[in-house]
């Protein structure tokens, strides 16, 4: 923080562990309780939150308000500490407030917050992403995963001259109109079949199939394949909890898109740089025509990106006719944060350790549930994991919906009151970070065992 704070003595407001005083330094009064904070927020923000899943709608109760975060921990305005397995829904793969990320932001911000002109950090981050993800020729930055996905679909429609897209029920690609058809994540959490406000004419152009059901996809392609501009898929479905592709599923989508001239889009907003340095496409060895990214590449700053084959990407303005733009696209501060994060994940042993710790977590959860006689399925890849209250493995959206959601809610709150924070929805997956060390994993497993015993 610079020495000449322009809004009071910010340094006096920098909180120590457990301090309820956020380092806003802006002189804004901080409510003394989560309840007060939530009531105040609801007077000026719909539902008191800026993204629906944060409102605890599915699990019940009121959300806590975060005062600060560091490493694997969050502290709320009352000074209560939580072990955090959301990590801002994925970006914080190196833990909250990592010194190298914070320094990159501070140093770059001191050079100006945004230029609206090209800056070399954009080139640097694009180069890093292309180096890590096989099959990318060009990358364009935007400011969110939603923007990346809707831009990639517009590009696919512009490149093919076709209008239909195919997505998968329970998969979530952000809140772009074309995607809010049988979507996952917050749409699913709120139990909304589709979102009002999406024009029927547009929604009708979005076809949905069941994740992992290649026969269904083949039948759709057989019927209207030559009208399909793009197939967009989460390579690991992380918005209906966590469901991995069955062997051959992704390869089958690749092959059908080749056969019918459709653009194959893999949405790596969540899985990118999380399940492997090159994302799920590297993990499974399937190369799409376009990929979308977000989260980790911004390290908590608003960054999204889409990229892919040169012949397709060159259709994007100013090279081609497909328009896409953004005031803050390629923002230098955000680029610097993303670069710092991508450098951290390339440190020797980063992914091996992350994978091992996440596996250890899942094993501990299974043992705790088993000791309490509770059926639990867990899975993990890299720093991404999921657990289902189910006696049988889950590989479809319908199976995910058939899990014991009520038991999840009880488990969520039994953990929360003990300072352990899972995603407040049975339809979200979890995220670990390099800050989740062995001691924190052990503490998590201990707390979870108590919670399993309590809910029975
Ligand atoms: P954003 O617009 O939220 O940056 O990214 C949209 C998006 C696109 N694709 C995938 C696979 C995603 O998971 C997301 C966003 N993920 C959710 C969590 N499941 C963000 C959390 C929220 O909506 O508050």
Short mmCIF file of C-alpha atoms in Angstrom, two decimals, residues 33-389:
data_model
loop_
_atom_site.label_atom_id
_atom_site.label_comp_id
_atom_site.label_asym_id
_atom_site.label_seq_id
_atom_site.Cartn_x
_atom_site.Cartn_y
_atom_site.Cartn_z
CA UNK A 33 -22.29 -8.12 12.56
CA UNK A 34 -22.98 -10.20 9.48
CA UNK A 35 -26.68 -9.67 10.04
CA UNK A 36 -26.27 -5.90 10.06
CA UNK A 37 -24.09 -6.09 6.96
CA UNK A 38 -26.66 -8.24 5.15
CA UNK A 39 -29.57 -5.96 6.12
CA UNK A 40 -27.62 -2.91 4.93
CA UNK A 41 -26.69 -4.59 1.66
CA UNK A 42 -30.29 -5.56 0.97
CA UNK A 43 -31.37 -1.93 1.15
CA UNK A 44 -29.30 -1.10 -1.93
CA UNK A 45 -28.46 -4.37 -3.74
CA UNK A 46 -31.03 -6.96 -5.00
CA UNK A 47 -30.94 -9.78 -2.44
CA UNK A 48 -27.95 -8.08 -0.81
CA UNK A 49 -25.56 -9.88 -3.15
CA UNK A 50 -23.96 -9.28 -6.51
CA UNK A 51 -24.19 -12.90 -7.58
CA UNK A 52 -27.15 -15.08 -6.59
CA UNK A 53 -25.30 -18.16 -5.36
CA UNK A 54 -23.75 -16.04 -2.56
CA UNK A 55 -27.16 -15.53 -0.93
CA UNK A 56 -27.29 -19.02 0.69
CA UNK A 57 -30.68 -19.53 -1.00
CA UNK A 58 -30.33 -23.30 -1.37
CA UNK A 59 -28.79 -23.99 2.03
CA UNK A 60 -30.83 -21.49 4.04
CA UNK A 61 -29.60 -18.98 6.59
CA UNK A 62 -27.88 -15.67 5.90
CA UNK A 63 -24.50 -15.22 4.23
CA UNK A 64 -21.57 -13.90 6.21
CA UNK A 65 -19.74 -10.81 4.98
CA UNK A 66 -16.02 -11.14 4.41
CA UNK A 67 -13.70 -8.56 5.97
CA UNK A 68 -10.48 -10.06 4.66
CA UNK A 69 -8.89 -13.22 3.28
CA UNK A 70 -5.42 -14.69 3.40
CA UNK A 71 -4.09 -18.06 2.28
CA UNK A 72 -6.78 -20.70 2.83
CA UNK A 73 -8.81 -18.50 5.18
CA UNK A 74 -11.62 -15.97 5.15
CA UNK A 75 -12.54 -13.75 8.10
CA UNK A 76 -16.03 -12.27 8.40
CA UNK A 77 -16.89 -8.82 9.81
CA UNK A 78 -17.34 -10.40 13.25
CA UNK A 79 -13.78 -11.69 13.12
CA UNK A 80 -14.79 -15.35 12.68
CA UNK A 81 -12.33 -17.41 10.60
CA UNK A 82 -13.30 -19.99 7.98
CA UNK A 83 -11.29 -22.52 6.03
CA UNK A 84 -12.34 -21.59 2.50
CA UNK A 85 -12.94 -24.23 -0.21
CA UNK A 86 -14.41 -21.82 -2.74
CA UNK A 87 -11.47 -19.50 -3.28
CA UNK A 88 -13.69 -16.92 -4.99
CA UNK A 89 -15.13 -19.78 -7.15
CA UNK A 90 -11.74 -20.78 -8.52
CA UNK A 91 -9.32 -17.86 -9.06
CA UNK A 92 -7.44 -18.19 -5.77
CA UNK A 93 -5.45 -21.31 -6.69
CA UNK A 94 -2.39 -19.88 -4.90
CA UNK A 95 -4.45 -18.86 -1.87
CA UNK A 96 -5.94 -15.50 -0.97
CA UNK A 97 -3.73 -12.38 -0.93
CA UNK A 98 -0.65 -14.23 -2.18
CA UNK A 99 2.23 -11.74 -1.68
CA UNK A 100 3.43 -12.12 -5.28
CA UNK A 101 -0.04 -11.44 -6.68
CA UNK A 102 -0.67 -8.52 -4.32
CA UNK A 103 2.71 -6.99 -5.17
CA UNK A 104 2.06 -7.36 -8.91
CA UNK A 105 -1.28 -5.55 -8.47
CA UNK A 106 0.17 -2.80 -6.28
CA UNK A 107 3.18 -2.17 -8.51
CA UNK A 108 1.10 -2.10 -11.69
CA UNK A 109 -1.71 -0.01 -10.21
CA UNK A 110 0.87 2.60 -9.27
CA UNK A 111 1.59 2.90 -13.00
CA UNK A 112 -2.06 3.61 -13.78
CA UNK A 113 -5.24 1.63 -13.32
CA UNK A 114 -6.30 1.31 -16.95
CA UNK A 115 -5.14 2.78 -20.22
CA UNK A 116 -7.69 1.86 -22.87
CA UNK A 117 -4.61 1.50 -25.04
CA UNK A 118 -2.58 -1.65 -25.80
CA UNK A 119 -0.08 -2.53 -23.11
CA UNK A 120 2.63 -5.18 -23.18
CA UNK A 121 1.24 -7.08 -20.20
CA UNK A 122 -1.63 -8.21 -22.45
CA UNK A 123 0.89 -9.73 -24.84
CA UNK A 124 2.77 -11.33 -21.96
CA UNK A 125 -0.32 -12.99 -20.47
CA UNK A 126 -1.59 -14.11 -23.89
CA UNK A 127 1.81 -15.69 -24.60
CA UNK A 128 1.72 -17.50 -21.23
CA UNK A 129 -1.75 -18.91 -21.88
CA UNK A 130 -0.82 -20.04 -25.41
CA UNK A 131 2.34 -21.65 -24.03
CA UNK A 132 0.37 -23.63 -21.44
CA UNK A 133 -2.70 -24.66 -23.45
CA UNK A 134 -2.07 -26.89 -26.47
CA UNK A 135 -3.88 -25.87 -29.68
CA UNK A 136 -4.26 -22.14 -29.06
CA UNK A 137 -3.02 -19.79 -31.80
CA UNK A 138 -4.62 -16.51 -30.71
CA UNK A 139 -6.28 -15.26 -27.53
CA UNK A 140 -8.58 -12.28 -26.87
CA UNK A 141 -9.10 -10.92 -23.33
CA UNK A 142 -12.45 -9.85 -21.91
CA UNK A 143 -13.59 -9.15 -18.35
CA UNK A 144 -15.45 -12.28 -17.28
CA UNK A 145 -16.05 -15.92 -18.09
CA UNK A 146 -19.53 -14.98 -19.28
CA UNK A 147 -18.10 -12.49 -21.73
CA UNK A 148 -15.60 -15.09 -22.93
CA UNK A 149 -18.30 -17.69 -23.56
CA UNK A 150 -20.81 -15.41 -25.24
CA UNK A 151 -18.04 -13.97 -27.44
CA UNK A 152 -16.86 -17.47 -28.42
CA UNK A 153 -20.40 -18.46 -29.42
CA UNK A 154 -20.91 -15.25 -31.42
CA UNK A 155 -17.59 -15.95 -33.16
CA UNK A 156 -18.64 -19.54 -33.93
CA UNK A 157 -21.92 -18.30 -35.37
CA UNK A 158 -20.11 -15.65 -37.41
CA UNK A 159 -17.48 -18.11 -38.64
CA UNK A 160 -19.96 -20.84 -39.66
CA UNK A 161 -22.89 -18.65 -40.72
CA UNK A 162 -25.09 -20.96 -38.65
CA UNK A 163 -27.31 -20.09 -35.67
CA UNK A 164 -27.99 -23.19 -33.54
CA UNK A 165 -25.80 -24.10 -30.57
CA UNK A 166 -25.74 -27.23 -28.48
CA UNK A 167 -25.05 -27.14 -24.73
CA UNK A 168 -25.61 -29.65 -21.94
CA UNK A 169 -28.25 -29.53 -19.24
CA UNK A 170 -26.67 -28.56 -15.93
CA UNK A 171 -23.62 -27.02 -17.56
CA UNK A 172 -23.13 -23.30 -16.96
CA UNK A 173 -21.33 -20.93 -19.28
CA UNK A 174 -22.20 -17.64 -17.59
CA UNK A 175 -25.34 -15.59 -17.84
CA UNK A 176 -25.33 -14.84 -21.58
CA UNK A 177 -28.87 -15.17 -22.97
CA UNK A 178 -28.08 -18.16 -25.15
CA UNK A 179 -26.81 -20.14 -22.17
CA UNK A 180 -29.65 -19.65 -19.69
CA UNK A 181 -31.42 -22.72 -20.99
CA UNK A 182 -31.32 -25.63 -18.52
CA UNK A 183 -28.18 -24.04 -17.04
CA UNK A 184 -26.32 -25.12 -13.95
CA UNK A 185 -24.72 -23.21 -11.06
CA UNK A 186 -26.86 -20.42 -9.67
CA UNK A 187 -29.71 -21.07 -12.12
CA UNK A 188 -29.88 -24.65 -10.88
CA UNK A 189 -29.35 -23.60 -7.26
CA UNK A 190 -32.38 -21.33 -7.51
CA UNK A 191 -34.34 -24.10 -9.23
CA UNK A 192 -35.00 -21.96 -12.31
CA UNK A 193 -35.75 -24.14 -15.39
CA UNK A 194 -34.70 -21.26 -17.63
CA UNK A 195 -34.40 -17.56 -17.03
CA UNK A 196 -37.26 -15.19 -17.82
CA UNK A 197 -36.10 -12.33 -20.03
CA UNK A 198 -34.42 -14.56 -22.58
CA UNK A 199 -36.27 -14.10 -25.91
CA UNK A 200 -37.95 -17.35 -26.99
CA UNK A 201 -36.57 -16.90 -30.49
CA UNK A 202 -33.06 -16.95 -29.05
CA UNK A 203 -33.68 -19.72 -26.52
CA UNK A 204 -35.08 -21.88 -29.33
CA UNK A 205 -31.66 -21.75 -31.01
CA UNK A 206 -30.06 -23.39 -27.97
CA UNK A 207 -30.44 -27.14 -27.97
CA UNK A 208 -29.58 -29.13 -24.86
CA UNK A 209 -28.45 -32.71 -24.45
CA UNK A 210 -27.52 -34.73 -21.36
CA UNK A 211 -23.90 -34.55 -20.28
CA UNK A 212 -22.17 -37.89 -21.00
CA UNK A 213 -24.93 -39.02 -23.39
CA UNK A 214 -23.14 -39.23 -26.74
CA UNK A 215 -25.96 -41.18 -28.40
CA UNK A 216 -28.28 -38.24 -27.78
CA UNK A 217 -25.77 -35.86 -29.32
CA UNK A 218 -25.32 -38.11 -32.35
CA UNK A 219 -29.09 -38.13 -32.87
CA UNK A 220 -29.27 -34.33 -32.69
CA UNK A 221 -26.44 -33.97 -35.15
CA UNK A 222 -28.07 -36.49 -37.47
CA UNK A 223 -31.19 -34.35 -37.50
CA UNK A 224 -29.81 -30.80 -37.65
CA UNK A 225 -26.02 -31.15 -37.58
CA UNK A 226 -25.45 -28.89 -40.57
CA UNK A 227 -27.32 -26.10 -38.75
CA UNK A 228 -25.20 -26.32 -35.59
CA UNK A 229 -22.68 -23.47 -35.27
CA UNK A 230 -21.10 -24.78 -32.08
CA UNK A 231 -21.13 -27.31 -29.31
CA UNK A 232 -20.08 -25.80 -25.98
CA UNK A 233 -19.25 -28.04 -23.06
CA UNK A 234 -17.64 -27.92 -19.64
CA UNK A 235 -14.99 -30.65 -20.05
CA UNK A 236 -15.53 -31.51 -16.40
CA UNK A 237 -19.01 -30.42 -15.37
CA UNK A 238 -18.37 -28.22 -12.32
CA UNK A 239 -21.75 -26.51 -12.13
CA UNK A 240 -23.84 -29.52 -11.21
CA UNK A 241 -21.32 -30.33 -8.47
CA UNK A 242 -18.45 -32.24 -10.20
CA UNK A 243 -19.05 -34.80 -12.94
CA UNK A 244 -16.24 -36.11 -15.14
CA UNK A 245 -16.69 -37.06 -18.80
CA UNK A 246 -17.15 -40.77 -19.47
CA UNK A 247 -14.38 -42.26 -21.64
CA UNK A 248 -14.95 -41.22 -25.24
CA UNK A 249 -17.48 -38.47 -24.51
CA UNK A 250 -15.26 -35.48 -25.29
CA UNK A 251 -13.60 -37.35 -28.16
CA UNK A 252 -17.05 -38.09 -29.55
CA UNK A 253 -18.01 -34.40 -29.48
CA UNK A 254 -14.76 -33.55 -31.24
CA UNK A 255 -15.44 -36.08 -33.96
CA UNK A 256 -19.07 -35.02 -34.52
CA UNK A 257 -18.03 -31.37 -34.82
CA UNK A 258 -15.42 -32.43 -37.40
CA UNK A 259 -18.00 -34.45 -39.34
CA UNK A 260 -20.56 -31.64 -39.49
CA UNK A 261 -18.31 -28.56 -39.61
CA UNK A 262 -19.42 -27.25 -36.22
CA UNK A 263 -17.09 -25.35 -33.90
CA UNK A 264 -16.13 -27.34 -30.78
CA UNK A 265 -15.87 -25.01 -27.79
CA UNK A 266 -14.45 -26.27 -24.50
CA UNK A 267 -15.34 -23.99 -21.61
CA UNK A 268 -12.28 -23.98 -19.34
CA UNK A 269 -13.35 -21.01 -17.26
CA UNK A 270 -13.36 -23.27 -14.20
CA UNK A 271 -11.06 -26.16 -15.24
CA UNK A 272 -8.42 -24.06 -16.98
CA UNK A 273 -5.09 -23.96 -15.13
CA UNK A 274 -6.89 -25.76 -12.27
CA UNK A 275 -7.07 -29.46 -13.16
CA UNK A 276 -3.75 -29.29 -15.01
CA UNK A 277 -1.44 -26.52 -16.25
CA UNK A 278 -3.05 -26.86 -19.70
CA UNK A 279 -6.55 -27.38 -18.33
CA UNK A 280 -8.93 -30.27 -18.92
CA UNK A 281 -8.10 -30.40 -22.62
CA UNK A 282 -4.52 -31.26 -21.67
CA UNK A 283 -5.69 -33.70 -18.99
CA UNK A 284 -7.95 -35.57 -21.45
CA UNK A 285 -5.90 -34.95 -24.62
CA UNK A 286 -8.79 -33.40 -26.58
CA UNK A 287 -8.19 -30.20 -28.56
CA UNK A 288 -11.19 -27.92 -29.25
CA UNK A 289 -11.48 -25.27 -31.96
CA UNK A 290 -12.09 -22.57 -29.35
CA UNK A 291 -11.54 -22.46 -25.59
CA UNK A 292 -12.82 -20.06 -22.97
CA UNK A 293 -11.03 -19.08 -19.79
CA UNK A 294 -11.48 -16.99 -16.65
CA UNK A 295 -10.94 -17.19 -12.89
CA UNK A 296 -7.28 -18.33 -12.46
CA UNK A 297 -6.04 -16.05 -15.28
CA UNK A 298 -7.25 -13.04 -13.31
CA UNK A 299 -6.20 -14.20 -9.82
CA UNK A 300 -9.29 -12.45 -8.46
CA UNK A 301 -9.25 -9.52 -10.87
CA UNK A 302 -11.96 -9.44 -13.59
CA UNK A 303 -10.43 -11.35 -16.50
CA UNK A 304 -11.88 -13.71 -19.08
CA UNK A 305 -10.42 -14.87 -22.36
CA UNK A 306 -11.30 -16.88 -25.43
CA UNK A 307 -8.92 -18.29 -27.96
CA UNK A 308 -8.30 -20.98 -30.48
CA UNK A 309 -7.45 -21.69 -34.08
CA UNK A 310 -6.09 -18.78 -36.08
CA UNK A 311 -8.52 -19.25 -39.00
CA UNK A 312 -11.44 -18.78 -36.59
CA UNK A 313 -9.93 -16.12 -34.30
CA UNK A 314 -9.03 -13.96 -37.29
CA UNK A 315 -12.77 -13.43 -37.89
CA UNK A 316 -12.83 -11.21 -34.77
CA UNK A 317 -12.67 -7.42 -35.24
CA UNK A 318 -10.55 -5.56 -36.10
CA UNK A 319 -9.20 -8.36 -38.35
CA UNK A 320 -12.61 -9.73 -39.26
CA UNK A 321 -16.30 -8.79 -39.16
CA UNK A 322 -17.37 -10.41 -35.88
CA UNK A 323 -17.57 -7.63 -33.35
CA UNK A 324 -16.50 -7.84 -29.70
CA UNK A 325 -15.06 -5.07 -27.53
CA UNK A 326 -14.54 -3.98 -23.91
CA UNK A 327 -13.40 -0.89 -22.04
CA UNK A 328 -11.42 -2.86 -19.49
CA UNK A 329 -10.36 -5.80 -21.66
CA UNK A 330 -6.65 -6.43 -21.10
CA UNK A 331 -6.58 -4.12 -18.10
CA UNK A 332 -2.93 -3.88 -16.99
CA UNK A 333 -3.59 -4.46 -13.28
CA UNK A 334 -5.65 -7.54 -14.07
CA UNK A 335 -3.06 -8.80 -16.54
CA UNK A 336 -0.34 -8.42 -13.91
CA UNK A 337 -2.38 -10.39 -11.37
CA UNK A 338 -3.03 -13.17 -13.88
CA UNK A 339 0.61 -13.33 -14.88
CA UNK A 340 1.70 -13.64 -11.25
CA UNK A 341 -0.83 -16.47 -10.75
CA UNK A 342 0.30 -18.36 -13.84
CA UNK A 343 3.91 -18.04 -12.74
CA UNK A 344 2.99 -19.48 -9.33
CA UNK A 345 1.22 -22.53 -10.79
CA UNK A 346 4.33 -23.31 -12.86
CA UNK A 347 6.58 -23.53 -9.83
CA UNK A 348 8.12 -27.02 -9.52
CA UNK A 349 5.75 -29.48 -7.87
CA UNK A 350 2.80 -27.07 -7.68
CA UNK A 351 0.25 -29.38 -9.34
CA UNK A 352 1.64 -32.58 -7.87
CA UNK A 353 1.21 -31.17 -4.38
CA UNK A 354 -2.18 -29.64 -5.15
CA UNK A 355 -3.46 -32.95 -6.55
CA UNK A 356 -2.13 -34.92 -3.58
CA UNK A 357 -3.65 -32.57 -1.00
CA UNK A 358 -7.03 -32.59 -2.76
CA UNK A 359 -7.02 -36.38 -2.91
CA UNK A 360 -6.13 -36.44 0.79
CA UNK A 361 -9.09 -34.17 1.50
CA UNK A 362 -11.51 -36.41 -0.41
CA UNK A 363 -10.18 -39.56 1.26
CA UNK A 364 -10.66 -37.94 4.65
CA UNK A 365 -14.23 -36.92 3.80
CA UNK A 366 -15.06 -40.46 2.68
CA UNK A 367 -13.61 -41.90 5.92
CA UNK A 368 -15.55 -39.41 8.05
CA UNK A 369 -18.81 -40.13 6.25
CA UNK A 370 -18.26 -43.87 6.42
CA UNK A 371 -17.59 -43.72 10.18
CA UNK A 372 -20.98 -41.99 10.55
CA UNK A 373 -22.68 -44.50 8.26
CA UNK A 374 -23.38 -41.83 5.64
CA UNK A 375 -23.05 -42.74 1.94
CA UNK A 376 -20.73 -40.27 0.23
CA UNK A 377 -19.14 -40.22 -3.21
CA UNK A 378 -16.11 -37.98 -3.76
CA UNK A 379 -13.88 -37.22 -6.72
CA UNK A 380 -11.07 -34.84 -7.53
CA UNK A 381 -8.76 -33.83 -10.35
CA UNK A 382 -5.96 -31.37 -9.68
CA UNK A 383 -7.31 -28.66 -7.39
CA UNK A 384 -11.00 -29.32 -8.14
CA UNK A 385 -13.21 -31.70 -6.16
CA UNK A 386 -16.79 -32.66 -5.51
CA UNK A 387 -18.73 -34.76 -3.04
CA UNK A 388 -22.22 -36.20 -3.36
CA UNK A 389 -24.47 -37.59 -0.64
#
